[in-house]
mmCIF file with all atom_site columns, C-alpha atoms in Angstrom:
data_model
loop_
_atom_site.group_PDB
_atom_site.id
_atom_site.type_symbol
_atom_site.label_atom_id
_atom_site.label_alt_id
_atom_site.label_comp_id
_atom_site.label_asym_id
_atom_site.label_entity_id
_atom_site.label_seq_id
_atom_site.pdbx_PDB_ins_code
_atom_site.Cartn_x
_atom_site.Cartn_y
_atom_site.Cartn_z
_atom_site.occupancy
_atom_site.B_iso_or_equiv
_atom_site.pdbx_formal_charge
_atom_site.auth_seq_id
_atom_site.auth_comp_id
_atom_site.auth_asym_id
_atom_site.auth_atom_id
_atom_site.pdbx_PDB_model_num
ATOM 1   C CA . UNK H 1 1   ? 158.120 -182.423 53.962 1.00 39.00 ? 1   UNK H CA 1
ATOM 2   C CA . UNK H 1 2   ? 159.174 -178.850 52.920 1.00 40.00 ? 2   UNK H CA 1
ATOM 3   C CA . UNK H 1 3   ? 161.015 -176.887 55.404 1.00 40.00 ? 3   UNK H CA 1
ATOM 4   C CA . UNK H 1 4   ? 162.156 -179.862 57.329 1.00 36.00 ? 4   UNK H CA 1
ATOM 5   C CA . UNK H 1 5   ? 165.875 -179.861 57.970 1.00 38.00 ? 5   UNK H CA 1
ATOM 6   C CA . UNK H 1 6   ? 167.588 -183.683 57.720 1.00 35.00 ? 6   UNK H CA 1
ATOM 7   C CA . UNK H 1 7   ? 170.195 -184.685 59.953 1.00 37.00 ? 7   UNK H CA 1
ATOM 8   C CA . UNK H 1 8   ? 173.285 -185.359 57.965 1.00 37.00 ? 8   UNK H CA 1
ATOM 9   C CA . UNK H 1 9   ? 173.687 -189.183 57.468 1.00 37.00 ? 9   UNK H CA 1
ATOM 10  C CA . UNK H 1 10  ? 177.505 -190.534 58.731 1.00 40.00 ? 10  UNK H CA 1
ATOM 11  C CA . UNK H 1 11  ? 178.984 -191.312 55.385 1.00 40.00 ? 11  UNK H CA 1
ATOM 12  C CA . UNK H 1 12  ? 180.494 -195.450 56.053 1.00 45.00 ? 12  UNK H CA 1
ATOM 13  C CA . UNK H 1 13  ? 183.353 -196.030 53.534 1.00 42.00 ? 13  UNK H CA 1
ATOM 14  C CA . UNK H 1 14  ? 182.155 -199.653 52.158 1.00 46.00 ? 14  UNK H CA 1
ATOM 15  C CA . UNK H 1 15  ? 184.694 -202.202 51.013 1.00 47.00 ? 15  UNK H CA 1
ATOM 16  C CA . UNK H 1 16  ? 183.927 -201.381 47.433 1.00 48.00 ? 16  UNK H CA 1
ATOM 17  C CA . UNK H 1 17  ? 184.701 -197.258 47.892 1.00 49.00 ? 17  UNK H CA 1
ATOM 18  C CA . UNK H 1 18  ? 188.057 -198.659 49.937 1.00 50.00 ? 18  UNK H CA 1
ATOM 19  C CA . UNK H 1 19  ? 188.953 -200.632 46.887 1.00 51.00 ? 19  UNK H CA 1
ATOM 20  C CA . UNK H 1 20  ? 188.121 -197.347 44.415 1.00 52.00 ? 20  UNK H CA 1
ATOM 21  C CA . UNK H 1 21  ? 190.255 -195.427 46.931 1.00 50.00 ? 21  UNK H CA 1
ATOM 22  C CA . UNK H 1 22  ? 193.252 -197.686 46.587 1.00 50.00 ? 22  UNK H CA 1
ATOM 23  C CA . UNK H 1 23  ? 192.848 -197.608 42.582 1.00 50.00 ? 23  UNK H CA 1
ATOM 24  C CA . UNK H 1 24  ? 192.864 -193.752 43.048 1.00 44.00 ? 24  UNK H CA 1
ATOM 25  C CA . UNK H 1 25  ? 196.113 -193.802 45.165 1.00 47.00 ? 25  UNK H CA 1
ATOM 26  C CA . UNK H 1 26  ? 197.350 -196.350 42.898 1.00 55.00 ? 26  UNK H CA 1
ATOM 27  C CA . UNK H 1 27  ? 196.631 -194.741 39.446 1.00 69.00 ? 27  UNK H CA 1
ATOM 28  C CA . UNK H 1 28  ? 199.492 -192.519 37.882 1.00 78.00 ? 28  UNK H CA 1
ATOM 29  C CA . UNK H 1 29  ? 199.268 -189.323 36.444 1.00 91.00 ? 29  UNK H CA 1
ATOM 30  C CA . UNK H 1 30  ? 197.191 -186.267 36.584 1.00 91.00 ? 30  UNK H CA 1
ATOM 31  C CA . UNK H 1 31  ? 193.834 -188.218 36.820 1.00 94.00 ? 31  UNK H CA 1
ATOM 32  C CA . UNK H 1 32  ? 195.002 -189.990 39.873 1.00 95.00 ? 32  UNK H CA 1
ATOM 33  C CA . UNK H 1 33  ? 196.471 -186.833 41.484 1.00 93.00 ? 33  UNK H CA 1
ATOM 34  C CA . UNK H 1 34  ? 193.171 -184.862 40.726 1.00 91.00 ? 34  UNK H CA 1
ATOM 35  C CA . UNK H 1 35  ? 191.079 -187.485 42.019 1.00 95.00 ? 35  UNK H CA 1
ATOM 36  C CA . UNK H 1 36  ? 192.979 -187.875 45.345 1.00 96.00 ? 36  UNK H CA 1
ATOM 37  C CA . UNK H 1 37  ? 192.469 -184.130 46.014 1.00 93.00 ? 37  UNK H CA 1
ATOM 38  C CA . UNK H 1 38  ? 188.973 -184.420 45.374 1.00 93.00 ? 38  UNK H CA 1
ATOM 39  C CA . UNK H 1 39  ? 188.772 -187.158 47.968 1.00 95.00 ? 39  UNK H CA 1
ATOM 40  C CA . UNK H 1 40  ? 190.600 -184.987 50.406 1.00 95.00 ? 40  UNK H CA 1
ATOM 41  C CA . UNK H 1 41  ? 188.406 -182.037 49.976 1.00 93.00 ? 41  UNK H CA 1
ATOM 42  C CA . UNK H 1 42  ? 185.382 -184.234 49.992 1.00 92.00 ? 42  UNK H CA 1
ATOM 43  C CA . UNK H 1 43  ? 186.229 -185.351 53.374 1.00 94.00 ? 43  UNK H CA 1
ATOM 44  C CA . UNK H 1 44  ? 186.741 -181.685 54.493 1.00 94.00 ? 44  UNK H CA 1
ATOM 45  C CA . UNK H 1 45  ? 183.464 -180.500 53.111 1.00 90.00 ? 45  UNK H CA 1
ATOM 46  C CA . UNK H 1 46  ? 181.712 -183.660 55.173 1.00 90.00 ? 46  UNK H CA 1
ATOM 47  C CA . UNK H 1 47  ? 183.278 -182.154 58.036 1.00 94.00 ? 47  UNK H CA 1
ATOM 48  C CA . UNK H 1 48  ? 181.139 -178.940 57.816 1.00 93.00 ? 48  UNK H CA 1
ATOM 49  C CA . UNK H 1 49  ? 178.170 -178.423 60.068 1.00 94.00 ? 49  UNK H CA 1
ATOM 50  C CA . UNK H 1 50  ? 174.374 -178.741 58.660 1.00 90.00 ? 50  UNK H CA 1
ATOM 51  C CA . UNK H 1 51  ? 172.600 -176.223 57.038 1.00 91.00 ? 51  UNK H CA 1
ATOM 52  C CA . UNK H 1 52  ? 169.708 -175.155 59.177 1.00 92.00 ? 52  UNK H CA 1
ATOM 53  C CA . UNK H 1 53  ? 166.487 -173.624 58.015 1.00 94.00 ? 53  UNK H CA 1
ATOM 54  C CA . UNK H 1 54  ? 165.183 -173.272 54.904 1.00 95.00 ? 54  UNK H CA 1
ATOM 55  C CA . UNK H 1 55  ? 167.833 -175.911 53.742 1.00 93.00 ? 55  UNK H CA 1
ATOM 56  C CA . UNK H 1 56  ? 165.975 -179.423 53.668 1.00 91.00 ? 56  UNK H CA 1
ATOM 57  C CA . UNK H 1 57  ? 168.047 -181.520 51.388 1.00 92.00 ? 57  UNK H CA 1
ATOM 58  C CA . UNK H 1 58  ? 171.611 -180.937 50.095 1.00 91.00 ? 58  UNK H CA 1
ATOM 59  C CA . UNK H 1 59  ? 173.239 -183.494 47.487 1.00 92.00 ? 59  UNK H CA 1
ATOM 60  C CA . UNK H 1 60  ? 176.669 -184.566 47.155 1.00 91.00 ? 60  UNK H CA 1
ATOM 61  C CA . UNK H 1 61  ? 177.434 -186.133 43.884 1.00 93.00 ? 61  UNK H CA 1
ATOM 62  C CA . UNK H 1 62  ? 180.969 -186.833 44.552 1.00 92.00 ? 62  UNK H CA 1
ATOM 63  C CA . UNK H 1 63  ? 179.294 -189.220 47.237 1.00 93.00 ? 63  UNK H CA 1
ATOM 64  C CA . UNK H 1 64  ? 176.666 -191.048 45.069 1.00 96.00 ? 64  UNK H CA 1
ATOM 65  C CA . UNK H 1 65  ? 177.811 -190.284 41.630 1.00 96.00 ? 65  UNK H CA 1
ATOM 66  C CA . UNK H 1 66  ? 181.433 -191.119 42.177 1.00 96.00 ? 66  UNK H CA 1
ATOM 67  C CA . UNK H 1 67  ? 181.825 -193.871 39.496 1.00 97.00 ? 67  UNK H CA 1
ATOM 68  C CA . UNK H 1 68  ? 180.477 -191.534 36.164 1.00 97.00 ? 68  UNK H CA 1
ATOM 69  C CA . UNK H 1 69  ? 182.842 -188.475 37.862 1.00 95.00 ? 69  UNK H CA 1
ATOM 70  C CA . UNK H 1 70  ? 185.829 -191.097 37.860 1.00 97.00 ? 70  UNK H CA 1
ATOM 71  C CA . UNK H 1 71  ? 185.235 -192.048 34.656 1.00 97.00 ? 71  UNK H CA 1
ATOM 72  C CA . UNK H 1 72  ? 185.018 -188.269 33.240 1.00 95.00 ? 72  UNK H CA 1
ATOM 73  C CA . UNK H 1 73  ? 188.050 -187.346 34.993 1.00 94.00 ? 73  UNK H CA 1
ATOM 74  C CA . UNK H 1 74  ? 190.123 -190.389 33.838 1.00 96.00 ? 74  UNK H CA 1
ATOM 75  C CA . UNK H 1 75  ? 189.101 -189.776 30.433 1.00 94.00 ? 75  UNK H CA 1
ATOM 76  C CA . UNK H 1 76  ? 189.570 -185.652 30.144 1.00 91.00 ? 76  UNK H CA 1
ATOM 77  C CA . UNK H 1 77  ? 192.135 -185.033 32.713 1.00 90.00 ? 77  UNK H CA 1
ATOM 78  C CA . UNK H 1 78  ? 195.426 -186.896 31.390 1.00 88.00 ? 78  UNK H CA 1
ATOM 79  C CA . UNK H 1 79  ? 197.519 -184.038 30.500 1.00 87.00 ? 79  UNK H CA 1
ATOM 80  C CA . UNK H 1 80  ? 197.513 -180.088 32.032 1.00 82.00 ? 80  UNK H CA 1
ATOM 81  C CA . UNK H 1 81  ? 194.815 -177.721 30.959 1.00 79.00 ? 81  UNK H CA 1
ATOM 82  C CA . UNK H 1 82  ? 194.921 -173.952 31.135 1.00 83.00 ? 82  UNK H CA 1
ATOM 83  C CA . UNK H 1 83  ? 191.140 -174.092 32.799 1.00 75.00 ? 83  UNK H CA 1
ATOM 84  C CA . UNK H 1 84  ? 190.301 -172.959 36.480 1.00 64.00 ? 84  UNK H CA 1
ATOM 85  C CA . UNK H 1 85  ? 186.790 -173.921 37.717 1.00 67.00 ? 85  UNK H CA 1
ATOM 86  C CA . UNK H 1 86  ? 186.581 -171.332 40.839 1.00 59.00 ? 86  UNK H CA 1
ATOM 87  C CA . UNK H 1 87  ? 182.797 -172.484 41.663 1.00 60.00 ? 87  UNK H CA 1
ATOM 88  C CA . UNK H 1 88  ? 180.183 -174.309 39.786 1.00 63.00 ? 88  UNK H CA 1
ATOM 89  C CA . UNK H 1 89  ? 176.387 -174.260 40.119 1.00 65.00 ? 89  UNK H CA 1
ATOM 90  C CA . UNK H 1 90  ? 175.768 -177.926 39.506 1.00 70.00 ? 90  UNK H CA 1
ATOM 91  C CA . UNK H 1 91  ? 171.679 -177.871 39.067 1.00 82.00 ? 91  UNK H CA 1
ATOM 92  C CA . UNK H 1 92  ? 169.675 -180.500 39.471 1.00 89.00 ? 92  UNK H CA 1
ATOM 93  C CA . UNK H 1 93  ? 169.639 -182.140 36.157 1.00 91.00 ? 93  UNK H CA 1
ATOM 94  C CA . UNK H 1 94  ? 173.196 -181.346 35.901 1.00 90.00 ? 94  UNK H CA 1
ATOM 95  C CA . UNK H 1 95  ? 175.829 -182.565 37.986 1.00 91.00 ? 95  UNK H CA 1
ATOM 96  C CA . UNK H 1 96  ? 173.614 -183.504 40.560 1.00 93.00 ? 96  UNK H CA 1
ATOM 97  C CA . UNK H 1 97  ? 172.375 -186.448 38.129 1.00 95.00 ? 97  UNK H CA 1
ATOM 98  C CA . UNK H 1 98  ? 175.667 -187.416 36.835 1.00 94.00 ? 98  UNK H CA 1
ATOM 99  C CA . UNK H 1 99  ? 178.803 -186.336 38.547 1.00 93.00 ? 99  UNK H CA 1
ATOM 100 C CA . UNK H 1 100 ? 180.232 -184.341 36.035 1.00 92.00 ? 100 UNK H CA 1
ATOM 101 C CA . UNK H 1 101 ? 180.418 -180.773 36.169 1.00 87.00 ? 101 UNK H CA 1
ATOM 102 C CA . UNK H 1 102 ? 178.286 -178.972 33.990 1.00 81.00 ? 102 UNK H CA 1
ATOM 103 C CA . UNK H 1 103 ? 177.224 -182.031 32.755 1.00 81.00 ? 103 UNK H CA 1
ATOM 104 C CA . UNK H 1 104 ? 173.185 -182.802 31.733 1.00 89.00 ? 104 UNK H CA 1
ATOM 105 C CA . UNK H 1 105 ? 172.867 -186.455 31.341 1.00 94.00 ? 105 UNK H CA 1
ATOM 106 C CA . UNK H 1 106 ? 172.340 -186.809 27.857 1.00 94.00 ? 106 UNK H CA 1
ATOM 107 C CA . UNK H 1 107 ? 175.610 -184.781 26.953 1.00 93.00 ? 107 UNK H CA 1
ATOM 108 C CA . UNK H 1 108 ? 177.659 -186.814 29.576 1.00 94.00 ? 108 UNK H CA 1
ATOM 109 C CA . UNK H 1 109 ? 176.207 -190.425 28.448 1.00 95.00 ? 109 UNK H CA 1
ATOM 110 C CA . UNK H 1 110 ? 176.000 -189.512 24.322 1.00 96.00 ? 110 UNK H CA 1
ATOM 111 C CA . UNK H 1 111 ? 178.542 -186.968 23.586 1.00 95.00 ? 111 UNK H CA 1
ATOM 112 C CA . UNK H 1 112 ? 181.373 -187.659 26.405 1.00 95.00 ? 112 UNK H CA 1
ATOM 113 C CA . UNK H 1 113 ? 180.669 -191.067 26.459 1.00 97.00 ? 113 UNK H CA 1
ATOM 114 C CA . UNK H 1 114 ? 181.013 -191.281 30.243 1.00 97.00 ? 114 UNK H CA 1
ATOM 115 C CA . UNK H 1 115 ? 179.482 -194.449 32.227 1.00 97.00 ? 115 UNK H CA 1
ATOM 116 C CA . UNK H 1 116 ? 179.203 -195.359 35.977 1.00 97.00 ? 116 UNK H CA 1
ATOM 117 C CA . UNK H 1 117 ? 176.807 -196.445 38.378 1.00 97.00 ? 117 UNK H CA 1
ATOM 118 C CA . UNK H 1 118 ? 174.687 -193.417 40.354 1.00 97.00 ? 118 UNK H CA 1
ATOM 119 C CA . UNK H 1 119 ? 173.400 -194.498 43.696 1.00 97.00 ? 119 UNK H CA 1
ATOM 120 C CA . UNK H 1 120 ? 170.634 -192.530 45.340 1.00 96.00 ? 120 UNK H CA 1
ATOM 121 C CA . UNK H 1 121 ? 171.603 -189.972 47.747 1.00 94.00 ? 121 UNK H CA 1
ATOM 122 C CA . UNK H 1 122 ? 170.942 -190.477 51.196 1.00 92.00 ? 122 UNK H CA 1
ATOM 123 C CA . UNK H 1 123 ? 168.052 -187.608 51.310 1.00 91.00 ? 123 UNK H CA 1
ATOM 124 C CA . UNK H 1 124 ? 166.265 -186.961 48.084 1.00 95.00 ? 124 UNK H CA 1
ATOM 125 C CA . UNK H 1 125 ? 163.901 -184.354 47.556 1.00 95.00 ? 125 UNK H CA 1
ATOM 126 C CA . UNK H 1 126 ? 160.578 -185.591 46.070 1.00 94.00 ? 126 UNK H CA 1
ATOM 127 C CA . UNK H 1 127 ? 160.558 -183.152 43.077 1.00 93.00 ? 127 UNK H CA 1
ATOM 128 C CA . UNK H 1 128 ? 164.475 -183.626 42.256 1.00 93.00 ? 128 UNK H CA 1
ATOM 129 C CA . UNK H 1 129 ? 165.243 -187.309 41.913 1.00 95.00 ? 129 UNK H CA 1
ATOM 130 C CA . UNK H 1 130 ? 168.238 -188.602 41.291 1.00 96.00 ? 130 UNK H CA 1
ATOM 131 C CA . UNK H 1 131 ? 168.134 -190.829 38.030 1.00 96.00 ? 131 UNK H CA 1
ATOM 132 C CA . UNK H 1 132 ? 171.729 -190.504 36.990 1.00 96.00 ? 132 UNK H CA 1
ATOM 133 C CA . UNK H 1 133 ? 172.576 -191.289 33.575 1.00 96.00 ? 133 UNK H CA 1
ATOM 134 C CA . UNK H 1 134 ? 169.256 -192.178 32.537 1.00 96.00 ? 134 UNK H CA 1
ATOM 135 C CA . UNK H 1 135 ? 167.483 -188.668 33.442 1.00 95.00 ? 135 UNK H CA 1
ATOM 136 C CA . UNK H 1 136 ? 165.582 -187.171 30.328 1.00 94.00 ? 136 UNK H CA 1
ATOM 137 C CA . UNK H 1 137 ? 165.641 -183.597 32.063 1.00 92.00 ? 137 UNK H CA 1
ATOM 138 C CA . UNK H 1 138 ? 167.826 -181.058 30.174 1.00 89.00 ? 138 UNK H CA 1
ATOM 139 C CA . UNK H 1 139 ? 169.704 -178.807 32.780 1.00 82.00 ? 139 UNK H CA 1
ATOM 140 C CA . UNK H 1 140 ? 168.837 -175.145 32.057 1.00 78.00 ? 140 UNK H CA 1
ATOM 141 C CA . UNK H 1 141 ? 171.136 -172.924 34.196 1.00 64.00 ? 141 UNK H CA 1
#
């Protein structure tokens, strides 16, 4: 259905996600604060109007790949860093699969040792399926 614009799907917060939010709020330290800020920013992102033609699919990895993203943040965001990411191109075989910035599945799984379940996005492009940490394609962007 190339060229078809899909309507945004209202995101309902499941009990599991509510528990994750409570865990994030109770979690102390830099990782917990960072995850809370990401949740707040993600909520603002959901309020943006939908894209029109020619955009047919929009992936939100922090919605469907939240588990590995949280694992990544909790593992590697423990102390202040002197790094600032102003933007990123996640690519269809990087963050779009794993929820980890700049992270193709093999590196996220084998090198970073990140774990977690990845769900399917509400509207998935047939040529860009989300396979999560089991994705075999390499990100070249």
